[in-house]
mmCIF file of C-alpha atoms and ligand atoms in Angstrom:
data_model
loop_
_atom_site.group_PDB
_atom_site.id
_atom_site.type_symbol
_atom_site.label_atom_id
_atom_site.label_comp_id
_atom_site.label_asym_id
_atom_site.label_seq_id
_atom_site.Cartn_x
_atom_site.Cartn_y
_atom_site.Cartn_z
ATOM 1 C CA UNK A 1 31.327 -9.217 12.621
ATOM 2 C CA UNK A 2 33.125 -12.242 13.966
ATOM 3 C CA UNK A 3 33.640 -15.678 12.509
ATOM 4 C CA UNK A 4 32.236 -18.438 14.723
ATOM 5 C CA UNK A 5 33.112 -21.481 12.672
ATOM 6 C CA UNK A 6 34.164 -22.308 9.192
ATOM 7 C CA UNK A 7 33.849 -25.182 6.801
ATOM 8 C CA UNK A 8 33.897 -24.463 3.073
ATOM 9 C CA UNK A 9 31.020 -26.230 1.323
ATOM 10 C CA UNK A 10 32.940 -26.999 -1.859
ATOM 11 C CA UNK A 11 32.037 -30.317 -3.443
ATOM 12 C CA UNK A 12 35.583 -31.697 -3.291
ATOM 13 C CA UNK A 13 35.423 -31.750 0.506
ATOM 14 C CA UNK A 14 32.028 -33.376 0.780
ATOM 15 C CA UNK A 15 32.265 -36.718 2.545
ATOM 16 C CA UNK A 16 30.054 -39.773 1.872
ATOM 17 C CA UNK A 17 27.842 -38.990 4.844
ATOM 18 C CA UNK A 18 27.282 -35.424 3.602
ATOM 19 C CA UNK A 19 26.467 -36.664 0.133
ATOM 20 C CA UNK A 20 23.875 -39.118 1.446
ATOM 21 C CA UNK A 21 22.412 -36.390 3.640
ATOM 22 C CA UNK A 22 22.047 -33.971 0.723
ATOM 23 C CA UNK A 23 20.641 -36.757 -1.457
ATOM 24 C CA UNK A 24 17.695 -37.042 0.927
ATOM 25 C CA UNK A 25 17.154 -33.323 1.181
ATOM 26 C CA UNK A 26 17.513 -32.185 -2.431
ATOM 27 C CA UNK A 27 14.271 -32.522 -4.355
ATOM 28 C CA UNK A 28 14.371 -32.044 -8.147
ATOM 29 C CA UNK A 29 11.638 -30.106 -9.997
ATOM 30 C CA UNK A 30 9.917 -28.873 -6.903
ATOM 31 C CA UNK A 31 6.517 -27.097 -6.942
ATOM 32 C CA UNK A 32 6.670 -23.719 -5.167
ATOM 33 C CA UNK A 33 2.932 -22.999 -4.880
ATOM 34 C CA UNK A 34 2.912 -23.749 -1.152
ATOM 35 C CA UNK A 35 6.271 -22.040 -0.642
ATOM 36 C CA UNK A 36 5.107 -18.498 -1.508
ATOM 37 C CA UNK A 37 2.216 -16.620 0.108
ATOM 38 C CA UNK A 38 1.028 -15.221 -3.253
ATOM 39 C CA UNK A 39 0.400 -18.890 -4.157
ATOM 40 C CA UNK A 40 2.001 -18.597 -7.611
ATOM 41 C CA UNK A 41 2.132 -21.980 -9.281
ATOM 42 C CA UNK A 42 5.757 -22.172 -10.443
ATOM 43 C CA UNK A 43 8.548 -24.722 -10.028
ATOM 44 C CA UNK A 44 12.253 -24.753 -9.186
ATOM 45 C CA UNK A 45 14.950 -27.050 -10.602
ATOM 46 C CA UNK A 46 15.859 -28.080 -7.038
ATOM 47 C CA UNK A 47 14.392 -27.410 -3.628
ATOM 48 C CA UNK A 48 15.397 -28.378 -0.099
ATOM 49 C CA UNK A 49 14.029 -27.783 3.362
ATOM 50 C CA UNK A 50 16.918 -27.540 5.822
ATOM 51 C CA UNK A 51 16.577 -27.668 9.596
ATOM 52 C CA UNK A 52 20.213 -27.357 10.681
ATOM 53 C CA UNK A 53 23.425 -25.608 9.676
ATOM 54 C CA UNK A 54 24.900 -29.041 8.820
ATOM 55 C CA UNK A 55 22.003 -29.841 6.480
ATOM 56 C CA UNK A 56 22.421 -26.443 4.833
ATOM 57 C CA UNK A 57 26.154 -27.036 4.260
ATOM 58 C CA UNK A 58 25.519 -30.509 2.853
ATOM 59 C CA UNK A 59 22.981 -29.188 0.340
ATOM 60 C CA UNK A 60 25.196 -26.283 -0.755
ATOM 61 C CA UNK A 61 28.107 -28.711 -1.329
ATOM 62 C CA UNK A 62 26.100 -31.098 -3.513
ATOM 63 C CA UNK A 63 27.578 -31.308 -7.016
ATOM 64 C CA UNK A 64 24.109 -31.371 -8.610
ATOM 65 C CA UNK A 65 23.533 -27.752 -7.599
ATOM 66 C CA UNK A 66 27.070 -26.504 -8.308
ATOM 67 C CA UNK A 67 26.875 -23.192 -10.176
ATOM 68 C CA UNK A 68 23.103 -22.844 -9.787
ATOM 69 C CA UNK A 69 21.710 -19.621 -8.334
ATOM 70 C CA UNK A 70 20.452 -20.086 -4.766
ATOM 71 C CA UNK A 71 17.286 -18.427 -3.452
ATOM 72 C CA UNK A 72 16.329 -18.519 0.188
ATOM 73 C CA UNK A 73 12.730 -18.531 1.355
ATOM 74 C CA UNK A 74 11.559 -18.181 4.927
ATOM 75 C CA UNK A 75 7.785 -18.150 4.866
ATOM 76 C CA UNK A 76 7.857 -16.998 1.209
ATOM 77 C CA UNK A 77 5.857 -13.967 2.322
ATOM 78 C CA UNK A 78 7.887 -11.223 0.661
ATOM 79 C CA UNK A 79 8.554 -12.541 -2.810
ATOM 80 C CA UNK A 80 6.983 -12.391 -6.287
ATOM 81 C CA UNK A 81 7.791 -15.438 -8.423
ATOM 82 C CA UNK A 82 7.252 -14.488 -12.065
ATOM 83 C CA UNK A 83 8.213 -17.860 -13.591
ATOM 84 C CA UNK A 84 9.949 -21.196 -13.052
ATOM 85 C CA UNK A 85 13.357 -20.895 -11.396
ATOM 86 C CA UNK A 86 16.441 -22.593 -12.805
ATOM 87 C CA UNK A 87 17.838 -22.477 -9.309
ATOM 88 C CA UNK A 88 18.131 -24.144 -5.938
ATOM 89 C CA UNK A 89 15.396 -22.864 -3.626
ATOM 90 C CA UNK A 90 16.019 -23.330 0.077
ATOM 91 C CA UNK A 91 13.366 -23.306 2.730
ATOM 92 C CA UNK A 92 14.963 -22.481 6.058
ATOM 93 C CA UNK A 93 13.414 -24.517 8.864
ATOM 94 C CA UNK A 94 15.906 -24.136 11.740
ATOM 95 C CA UNK A 95 13.791 -24.123 14.901
ATOM 96 C CA UNK A 96 14.294 -23.422 18.598
ATOM 97 C CA UNK A 97 13.497 -20.513 20.935
ATOM 98 C CA UNK A 98 15.229 -19.655 24.161
ATOM 99 C CA UNK A 99 15.923 -16.969 26.679
ATOM 100 C CA UNK A 100 19.673 -16.391 26.486
ATOM 101 C CA UNK A 101 21.110 -17.024 29.925
ATOM 102 C CA UNK A 102 22.850 -14.156 31.695
ATOM 103 C CA UNK A 103 26.125 -16.131 31.733
ATOM 104 C CA UNK A 104 26.228 -16.086 27.908
ATOM 105 C CA UNK A 105 26.199 -12.293 27.628
ATOM 106 C CA UNK A 106 27.254 -9.240 29.543
ATOM 107 C CA UNK A 107 24.111 -8.669 31.618
ATOM 108 C CA UNK A 108 23.510 -5.043 32.558
ATOM 109 C CA UNK A 109 20.288 -6.028 34.345
ATOM 110 C CA UNK A 110 18.203 -3.824 32.070
ATOM 111 C CA UNK A 111 17.447 -6.179 29.200
ATOM 112 C CA UNK A 112 16.589 -9.750 28.490
ATOM 113 C CA UNK A 113 17.850 -11.453 25.379
ATOM 114 C CA UNK A 114 15.756 -13.968 23.467
ATOM 115 C CA UNK A 115 16.972 -16.076 20.592
ATOM 116 C CA UNK A 116 15.175 -18.036 17.884
ATOM 117 C CA UNK A 117 16.055 -20.243 14.936
ATOM 118 C CA UNK A 118 15.555 -18.566 11.557
ATOM 119 C CA UNK A 119 12.752 -20.974 10.656
ATOM 120 C CA UNK A 120 10.536 -20.151 13.634
ATOM 121 C CA UNK A 121 7.244 -18.626 12.464
ATOM 122 C CA UNK A 122 7.373 -14.931 13.435
ATOM 123 C CA UNK A 123 3.912 -14.511 14.979
ATOM 124 C CA UNK A 124 4.194 -17.617 17.172
ATOM 125 C CA UNK A 125 7.618 -16.388 18.325
ATOM 126 C CA UNK A 126 6.180 -12.997 19.363
ATOM 127 C CA UNK A 127 3.345 -14.788 21.196
ATOM 128 C CA UNK A 128 5.923 -16.994 22.976
ATOM 129 C CA UNK A 129 8.023 -13.997 24.116
ATOM 130 C CA UNK A 130 4.931 -12.552 25.819
ATOM 131 C CA UNK A 131 4.125 -15.912 27.442
ATOM 132 C CA UNK A 132 7.707 -15.906 28.824
ATOM 133 C CA UNK A 133 7.112 -12.463 30.357
ATOM 134 C CA UNK A 134 9.450 -10.777 27.825
ATOM 135 C CA UNK A 135 7.411 -8.036 26.103
ATOM 136 C CA UNK A 136 8.631 -5.606 23.446
ATOM 137 C CA UNK A 137 7.724 -7.212 20.124
ATOM 138 C CA UNK A 138 3.901 -7.119 20.567
ATOM 139 C CA UNK A 139 3.367 -4.305 17.998
ATOM 140 C CA UNK A 140 4.783 -6.696 15.396
ATOM 141 C CA UNK A 141 2.163 -9.416 15.984
ATOM 142 C CA UNK A 142 0.639 -11.260 13.012
ATOM 143 C CA UNK A 143 3.298 -10.261 10.485
ATOM 144 C CA UNK A 144 3.592 -13.264 8.166
ATOM 145 C CA UNK A 145 6.950 -14.958 7.660
ATOM 146 C CA UNK A 146 9.767 -16.283 9.779
ATOM 147 C CA UNK A 147 12.215 -14.993 12.368
ATOM 148 C CA UNK A 148 15.062 -15.271 9.834
ATOM 149 C CA UNK A 149 13.236 -13.166 7.242
ATOM 150 C CA UNK A 150 12.448 -10.414 9.754
ATOM 151 C CA UNK A 151 15.869 -8.672 9.722
ATOM 152 C CA UNK A 152 16.206 -8.912 5.936
ATOM 153 C CA UNK A 153 13.557 -6.256 5.383
ATOM 154 C CA UNK A 154 13.607 -4.857 8.922
ATOM 155 C CA UNK A 155 9.906 -5.631 9.417
ATOM 156 C CA UNK A 156 7.903 -2.867 11.023
ATOM 157 C CA UNK A 157 4.377 -1.993 12.056
ATOM 158 C CA UNK A 158 2.473 0.320 14.416
ATOM 159 C CA UNK A 159 5.448 2.448 15.388
ATOM 160 C CA UNK A 160 8.017 -0.338 15.904
ATOM 161 C CA UNK A 161 10.582 -2.008 13.679
ATOM 162 C CA UNK A 162 12.793 -4.915 14.622
ATOM 163 C CA UNK A 163 15.941 -2.778 14.436
ATOM 164 C CA UNK A 164 14.658 -1.208 17.718
ATOM 165 C CA UNK A 165 15.078 -4.543 19.541
ATOM 166 C CA UNK A 166 17.732 -6.293 17.499
ATOM 167 C CA UNK A 167 20.798 -7.689 19.257
ATOM 168 C CA UNK A 168 22.722 -9.990 16.899
ATOM 169 C CA UNK A 169 22.210 -12.678 14.279
ATOM 170 C CA UNK A 170 24.215 -15.545 12.876
ATOM 171 C CA UNK A 171 24.390 -16.234 9.160
ATOM 172 C CA UNK A 172 26.190 -18.709 6.912
ATOM 173 C CA UNK A 173 28.244 -17.564 3.960
ATOM 174 C CA UNK A 174 26.821 -19.690 1.164
ATOM 175 C CA UNK A 175 30.155 -19.707 -0.682
ATOM 176 C CA UNK A 176 32.519 -20.684 2.127
ATOM 177 C CA UNK A 177 30.243 -22.189 4.775
ATOM 178 C CA UNK A 178 31.605 -19.762 7.405
ATOM 179 C CA UNK A 179 29.158 -18.727 10.088
ATOM 180 C CA UNK A 180 29.352 -15.069 11.120
ATOM 181 C CA UNK A 181 27.781 -12.959 13.778
ATOM 182 C CA UNK A 182 26.253 -9.616 12.724
ATOM 183 C CA UNK A 183 25.483 -6.850 15.198
ATOM 184 C CA UNK A 184 23.067 -3.979 14.593
ATOM 185 C CA UNK A 185 25.642 -1.780 12.827
ATOM 186 C CA UNK A 186 26.693 -4.681 10.556
ATOM 187 C CA UNK A 187 23.062 -5.128 9.469
ATOM 188 C CA UNK A 188 22.780 -1.487 8.242
ATOM 189 C CA UNK A 189 19.063 -1.367 8.918
ATOM 190 C CA UNK A 190 16.925 1.196 7.117
ATOM 191 C CA UNK A 191 13.226 1.525 6.341
ATOM 192 C CA UNK A 192 12.328 -1.973 5.072
ATOM 193 C CA UNK A 193 15.997 -2.428 4.275
ATOM 194 C CA UNK A 194 19.200 -4.076 5.514
ATOM 195 C CA UNK A 195 22.597 -5.197 4.269
ATOM 196 C CA UNK A 196 20.937 -8.500 3.293
ATOM 197 C CA UNK A 197 18.853 -6.731 0.596
ATOM 198 C CA UNK A 198 21.814 -4.834 -0.814
ATOM 199 C CA UNK A 199 24.202 -6.106 -3.524
ATOM 200 C CA UNK A 200 26.297 -8.937 -2.084
ATOM 201 C CA UNK A 201 23.917 -9.401 0.841
ATOM 202 C CA UNK A 202 22.292 -12.466 -0.731
ATOM 203 C CA UNK A 203 25.530 -14.302 0.080
ATOM 204 C CA UNK A 204 24.384 -14.648 3.715
ATOM 205 C CA UNK A 205 21.827 -17.202 4.907
ATOM 206 C CA UNK A 206 20.454 -16.253 8.309
ATOM 207 C CA UNK A 207 20.456 -19.085 10.859
ATOM 208 C CA UNK A 208 19.336 -17.476 14.135
ATOM 209 C CA UNK A 209 18.380 -14.076 15.506
ATOM 210 C CA UNK A 210 18.753 -12.666 19.034
ATOM 211 C CA UNK A 211 16.625 -9.798 20.313
ATOM 212 C CA UNK A 212 17.349 -7.524 23.242
ATOM 213 C CA UNK A 213 14.163 -6.606 25.101
ATOM 214 C CA UNK A 214 14.145 -3.941 27.821
ATOM 215 C CA UNK A 215 12.992 -5.141 31.255
ATOM 216 C CA UNK A 216 11.257 -1.754 31.748
ATOM 217 C CA UNK A 217 8.263 -1.990 29.455
ATOM 218 C CA UNK A 218 6.080 0.855 28.198
ATOM 219 C CA UNK A 219 3.196 0.476 25.738
ATOM 220 C CA UNK A 220 3.628 1.992 22.280
ATOM 221 C CA UNK A 221 0.095 2.919 21.272
ATOM 222 C CA UNK A 222 0.599 6.241 19.450
ATOM 223 C CA UNK A 223 -0.367 4.782 16.067
ATOM 224 C CA UNK A 224 -3.931 6.032 15.417
ATOM 225 C CA UNK A 225 -5.492 2.714 14.306
ATOM 226 C CA UNK A 226 -4.078 0.924 17.335
ATOM 227 C CA UNK A 227 -5.118 3.586 19.817
ATOM 228 C CA UNK A 228 -8.656 3.548 18.406
ATOM 229 C CA UNK A 229 -9.021 -0.188 19.134
ATOM 230 C CA UNK A 230 -7.570 0.195 22.650
ATOM 231 C CA UNK A 231 -9.956 3.065 23.390
ATOM 232 C CA UNK A 232 -12.936 1.103 22.076
ATOM 233 C CA UNK A 233 -11.862 -1.712 24.420
ATOM 234 C CA UNK A 234 -11.529 0.802 27.284
ATOM 235 C CA UNK A 235 -7.897 -0.176 27.781
ATOM 236 C CA UNK A 236 -6.472 2.837 29.590
ATOM 237 C CA UNK A 237 -3.457 0.941 30.968
ATOM 238 C CA UNK A 238 -2.879 -1.791 28.373
ATOM 239 C CA UNK A 239 -0.753 -4.842 29.115
ATOM 240 C CA UNK A 240 1.611 -6.217 26.452
ATOM 241 C CA UNK A 241 -1.046 -8.847 25.723
ATOM 242 C CA UNK A 242 -3.698 -6.108 25.236
ATOM 243 C CA UNK A 243 -1.437 -4.429 22.659
ATOM 244 C CA UNK A 244 -0.781 -7.776 20.951
ATOM 245 C CA UNK A 245 -4.543 -8.491 20.750
ATOM 246 C CA UNK A 246 -5.307 -4.978 19.460
ATOM 247 C CA UNK A 247 -2.612 -5.255 16.748
ATOM 248 C CA UNK A 248 -4.071 -8.609 15.683
ATOM 249 C CA UNK A 249 -7.533 -7.000 15.470
ATOM 250 C CA UNK A 250 -6.280 -4.038 13.381
ATOM 251 C CA UNK A 251 -4.361 -6.280 10.987
ATOM 252 C CA UNK A 252 -7.255 -8.720 10.611
ATOM 253 C CA UNK A 253 -9.610 -5.831 9.806
ATOM 254 C CA UNK A 254 -7.353 -4.296 7.127
ATOM 255 C CA UNK A 255 -5.029 -6.901 5.696
ATOM 256 C CA UNK A 256 -5.918 -10.110 3.837
ATOM 257 C CA UNK A 257 -4.881 -13.404 5.469
ATOM 258 C CA UNK A 258 -2.376 -15.009 3.048
ATOM 259 C CA UNK A 259 -3.808 -18.431 3.935
ATOM 260 C CA UNK A 260 -7.089 -17.260 2.342
ATOM 261 C CA UNK A 261 -6.094 -14.679 -0.317
ATOM 262 C CA UNK A 262 -2.601 -14.765 -1.846
ATOM 263 C CA UNK A 263 -0.581 -11.628 -1.063
ATOM 264 C CA UNK A 264 2.806 -10.408 0.188
ATOM 265 C CA UNK A 265 1.697 -7.639 2.570
ATOM 266 C CA UNK A 266 2.525 -4.095 1.486
ATOM 267 C CA UNK A 267 3.512 -4.314 -2.148
ATOM 268 C CA UNK A 268 5.160 -0.874 -2.272
ATOM 269 C CA UNK A 269 7.363 1.031 0.143
ATOM 270 C CA UNK A 270 6.036 4.344 1.416
ATOM 271 C CA UNK A 271 8.045 6.843 -0.676
ATOM 272 C CA UNK A 272 10.195 9.464 1.040
ATOM 273 C CA UNK A 273 10.413 12.903 -0.629
ATOM 274 C CA UNK A 274 12.237 16.137 0.168
ATOM 275 C CA UNK A 275 10.584 19.093 1.919
ATOM 276 C CA UNK A 276 10.287 21.228 -1.262
ATOM 277 C CA UNK A 277 8.489 18.473 -3.184
ATOM 278 C CA UNK A 278 6.257 17.833 -0.185
ATOM 279 C CA UNK A 279 5.314 21.553 0.075
ATOM 280 C CA UNK A 280 4.304 21.818 -3.580
ATOM 281 C CA UNK A 281 2.409 18.516 -3.451
ATOM 282 C CA UNK A 282 0.651 19.498 -0.231
ATOM 283 C CA UNK A 283 -0.495 22.773 -1.839
ATOM 284 C CA UNK A 284 -2.068 20.839 -4.707
ATOM 285 C CA UNK A 285 -3.384 17.871 -2.703
ATOM 286 C CA UNK A 286 -4.622 19.094 0.676
ATOM 287 C CA UNK A 287 -5.612 15.556 1.789
ATOM 288 C CA UNK A 288 -2.038 14.266 1.334
ATOM 289 C CA UNK A 289 -0.966 11.949 4.174
ATOM 290 C CA UNK A 290 2.693 12.495 5.044
ATOM 291 C CA UNK A 291 4.879 11.760 8.072
ATOM 292 C CA UNK A 292 7.816 14.116 8.801
ATOM 293 C CA UNK A 293 11.150 12.256 9.107
ATOM 294 C CA UNK A 294 14.017 13.158 11.423
ATOM 295 C CA UNK A 295 16.144 14.240 8.411
ATOM 296 C CA UNK A 296 13.598 16.895 7.309
ATOM 297 C CA UNK A 297 12.101 14.764 4.545
ATOM 298 C CA UNK A 298 8.533 13.392 4.396
ATOM 299 C CA UNK A 299 7.285 9.823 4.075
ATOM 300 C CA UNK A 300 4.054 9.591 2.060
ATOM 301 C CA UNK A 301 1.335 6.990 2.627
ATOM 302 C CA UNK A 302 1.578 5.031 -0.634
ATOM 303 C CA UNK A 303 -1.781 3.351 0.129
ATOM 304 C CA UNK A 304 -3.446 6.758 0.083
ATOM 305 C CA UNK A 305 -1.755 7.735 -3.223
ATOM 306 C CA UNK A 306 -2.938 4.481 -4.852
ATOM 307 C CA UNK A 307 -6.410 4.857 -3.341
ATOM 308 C CA UNK A 308 -6.678 8.416 -4.755
ATOM 309 C CA UNK A 309 -5.909 7.017 -8.214
ATOM 310 C CA UNK A 310 -9.009 4.834 -7.866
ATOM 311 C CA UNK A 311 -7.272 1.454 -7.694
ATOM 312 C CA UNK A 312 -8.734 0.092 -4.435
ATOM 313 C CA UNK A 313 -10.522 -3.232 -5.062
ATOM 314 C CA UNK A 314 -9.651 -3.150 -8.788
ATOM 315 C CA UNK A 315 -7.639 -5.157 -11.309
ATOM 316 C CA UNK A 316 -6.510 -4.182 -14.817
ATOM 317 C CA UNK A 317 -9.715 -5.730 -16.235
ATOM 318 C CA UNK A 318 -13.015 -6.610 -14.551
ATOM 319 C CA UNK A 319 -12.252 -10.342 -14.281
ATOM 320 C CA UNK A 320 -8.518 -10.096 -13.454
ATOM 321 C CA UNK A 321 -7.334 -12.379 -10.649
ATOM 322 C CA UNK A 322 -4.539 -9.927 -9.751
ATOM 323 C CA UNK A 323 -6.321 -7.211 -7.757
ATOM 324 C CA UNK A 324 -5.704 -4.368 -5.347
ATOM 325 C CA UNK A 325 -7.086 -5.296 -1.916
ATOM 326 C CA UNK A 326 -10.424 -3.628 -1.177
ATOM 327 C CA UNK A 327 -9.497 -2.470 2.344
ATOM 328 C CA UNK A 328 -5.828 -1.470 1.917
ATOM 329 C CA UNK A 329 -4.662 -0.227 -1.481
ATOM 330 C CA UNK A 330 -1.010 -0.949 -0.659
ATOM 331 C CA UNK A 331 -1.648 -4.690 -0.836
ATOM 332 C CA UNK A 332 -1.862 -6.523 -4.177
ATOM 333 C CA UNK A 333 -3.595 -9.895 -4.166
ATOM 334 C CA UNK A 334 -3.904 -13.113 -6.150
ATOM 335 C CA UNK A 335 -7.610 -13.885 -5.869
ATOM 336 C CA UNK A 336 -7.072 -17.241 -7.636
ATOM 337 C CA UNK A 337 -5.033 -18.298 -10.652
ATOM 338 C CA UNK A 338 -3.069 -15.076 -11.175
ATOM 339 C CA UNK A 339 0.591 -15.308 -12.151
ATOM 340 C CA UNK A 340 3.482 -13.240 -10.854
ATOM 341 C CA UNK A 341 3.519 -11.634 -14.269
ATOM 342 C CA UNK A 342 -0.133 -10.514 -13.853
ATOM 343 C CA UNK A 343 0.687 -8.943 -10.495
ATOM 344 C CA UNK A 344 3.740 -7.145 -11.934
ATOM 345 C CA UNK A 345 1.608 -5.796 -14.822
ATOM 346 C CA UNK A 346 -0.913 -4.460 -12.326
ATOM 347 C CA UNK A 347 1.918 -2.968 -10.257
ATOM 348 C CA UNK A 348 3.338 -1.232 -13.362
ATOM 349 C CA UNK A 349 -0.055 0.400 -14.123
ATOM 350 C CA UNK A 350 -0.287 1.618 -10.515
ATOM 351 C CA UNK A 351 3.263 3.016 -10.581
ATOM 352 C CA UNK A 352 2.473 4.916 -13.813
ATOM 353 C CA UNK A 353 -0.802 6.362 -12.488
ATOM 354 C CA UNK A 354 0.744 7.490 -9.193
ATOM 355 C CA UNK A 355 3.726 9.032 -11.039
ATOM 356 C CA UNK A 356 1.433 10.870 -13.472
ATOM 357 C CA UNK A 357 -0.743 12.371 -10.740
ATOM 358 C CA UNK A 358 1.715 12.934 -7.880
ATOM 359 C CA UNK A 359 5.141 12.958 -9.555
ATOM 360 C CA UNK A 360 6.301 10.219 -7.159
ATOM 361 C CA UNK A 361 7.661 6.858 -8.312
ATOM 362 C CA UNK A 362 6.621 3.901 -6.129
ATOM 363 C CA UNK A 363 9.111 1.108 -5.486
ATOM 364 C CA UNK A 364 8.103 -2.531 -4.977
ATOM 365 C CA UNK A 365 8.819 -3.868 -1.501
ATOM 366 C CA UNK A 366 9.013 -7.640 -2.109
ATOM 367 C CA UNK A 367 11.829 -9.309 -3.982
ATOM 368 C CA UNK A 368 10.823 -9.999 -7.606
ATOM 369 C CA UNK A 369 12.308 -13.136 -9.185
HETATM 370 N N1 EPU B 401 -4.743 4.790 3.401
HETATM 371 C C1 EPU B 401 -5.750 5.133 2.535
HETATM 372 N N2 EPU B 401 -6.193 4.189 1.647
HETATM 373 C C2 EPU B 401 -5.670 2.941 1.611
HETATM 374 C C3 EPU B 401 -4.619 2.601 2.482
HETATM 375 C C4 EPU B 401 -4.166 3.551 3.376
HETATM 376 O O1 EPU B 401 -6.256 6.258 2.553
HETATM 377 O O2 EPU B 401 -6.115 2.152 0.788
HETATM 378 C C5 EPU B 401 -4.305 5.777 4.398
HETATM 379 C C6 EPU B 401 -4.742 5.334 5.804
HETATM 380 O O3 EPU B 401 -6.027 5.778 6.117
HETATM 381 C C7 EPU B 401 -3.690 5.950 6.679
HETATM 382 C C8 EPU B 401 -2.451 5.964 5.796
HETATM 383 O O4 EPU B 401 -2.898 5.815 4.460
HETATM 384 O O5 EPU B 401 -4.028 7.277 7.009
HETATM 385 C C9 EPU B 401 -1.471 4.877 6.145
HETATM 386 O O6 EPU B 401 -2.119 3.609 6.065
HETATM 387 P P1 EPU B 401 -1.811 2.434 7.124
HETATM 388 O O7 EPU B 401 -1.928 2.952 8.508
HETATM 389 O O8 EPU B 401 -2.654 1.271 6.762
HETATM 390 O O9 EPU B 401 -0.283 2.125 6.947
HETATM 391 P P2 EPU B 401 0.632 2.020 5.640
HETATM 392 O O10 EPU B 401 1.568 3.169 5.631
HETATM 393 O O11 EPU B 401 -0.224 1.834 4.451
HETATM 394 C C10 EPU B 401 2.571 0.709 6.815
HETATM 395 C C11 EPU B 401 3.355 -0.540 6.581
HETATM 396 C C12 EPU B 401 2.538 -1.768 6.982
HETATM 397 C C13 EPU B 401 2.187 -1.647 8.460
HETATM 398 C C14 EPU B 401 1.412 -0.346 8.657
HETATM 399 C C15 EPU B 401 1.140 -0.088 10.133
HETATM 400 C C16 EPU B 401 4.852 -0.067 4.733
HETATM 401 C C17 EPU B 401 5.200 -0.310 3.302
HETATM 402 N N3 EPU B 401 3.741 -0.630 5.178
HETATM 403 O O12 EPU B 401 1.440 0.674 5.938
HETATM 404 O O13 EPU B 401 3.382 -2.909 6.822
HETATM 405 O O14 EPU B 401 1.408 -2.740 8.890
HETATM 406 O O15 EPU B 401 2.182 0.787 8.181
HETATM 407 O O16 EPU B 401 2.321 0.280 10.773
HETATM 408 O O17 EPU B 401 5.622 0.612 5.430
HETATM 409 C C18 EPU B 401 4.000 -4.671 5.353
HETATM 410 O O18 EPU B 401 5.124 -4.172 5.321
HETATM 411 O O19 EPU B 401 3.740 -5.704 4.686
HETATM 412 C C19 EPU B 401 2.937 -3.992 6.098
HETATM 413 C C20 EPU B 401 1.683 -4.414 6.059
#
């Protein structure tokens, strides 16, 4: 990690210009319904949409929010809001996309680096990289959310996760205003995990992310669902755009569009168990879907476990608005008027049922506030 700049955002140092700036940006008693993809109708004591590092510093320095907890939302696509927040909620809207010029980095001729502001919508960014002739991220098409949220949970789909193509990111320390650069090792990426999800990690607000894409491209089509679509389309030698289109088709067929039905993608992580537990489970449940990991453990398909417990398409009661999606049991939905509390109650019932039948405890993937 290296420090690029520093400017502590303590209130005592805030100048008149900063104060006026923050005044415009800080909104009291802000509705969050449109700020979270579940569409939960809750409010925050203060909210601000910031489109530059300077705006972010000015808001963090404002005396009205001194001492308040700070929550950062990108697209609000990986969060469960269970009630009003006595907090400052920040929507990060830093924009800009560019190909990093060779003079800015050591260029080994084998990769191209692309950079985007944390507030860039993820899917449009992936689409743009392909239009620039810089493939690599196409398996991650149509994932909701922003570029800045992507490293937080190391988004992944169809055999790729962003850690595979990550170069560096910049983030602001919300306490001091310092901006730091994180490389791949600093981020401590894991399955749907990073340093930013671990204790102390919430201190960093991501401003921009740079990806390193290999100039030698090869399609990654091993994932069964994806390969099926490519075969049906008679794509024997797919282009990056063919993969992108096929991923979009698979996701649209299986996953609800958050603009239509409130959801936060996979609600649970796929649990990883040791080889002994897998062997005894496999003997009892011959249909078990499990993927061997490089460390000898097995990752189970949580969607299958939930499906086997009969939850697909169901809620706790017949008329419940919090329901399991009818085409992918790993996704919980707000079909209209559900609260975060309703969704968490449904999740708790699912966790209990899966634990009772399979002896495996599911863990929620989104952040619960
Ligand atoms: N399955 C069922 N019933 C279901 C759901 C799944 O039997 O209701 C079975 C499927 O038939 C398949 C297996 O379970 O054999 C795995 O399902 P799927 O391929 O849909 O993938 P997943 O493991 O459920 C993960 C990611 C998704 C990502 C897909 C594709 C997690 C938590 N989820 O889901 O990510 O799109 O793989 O790579 O790792 C997200 O994180 O929000 C997300 C959607």
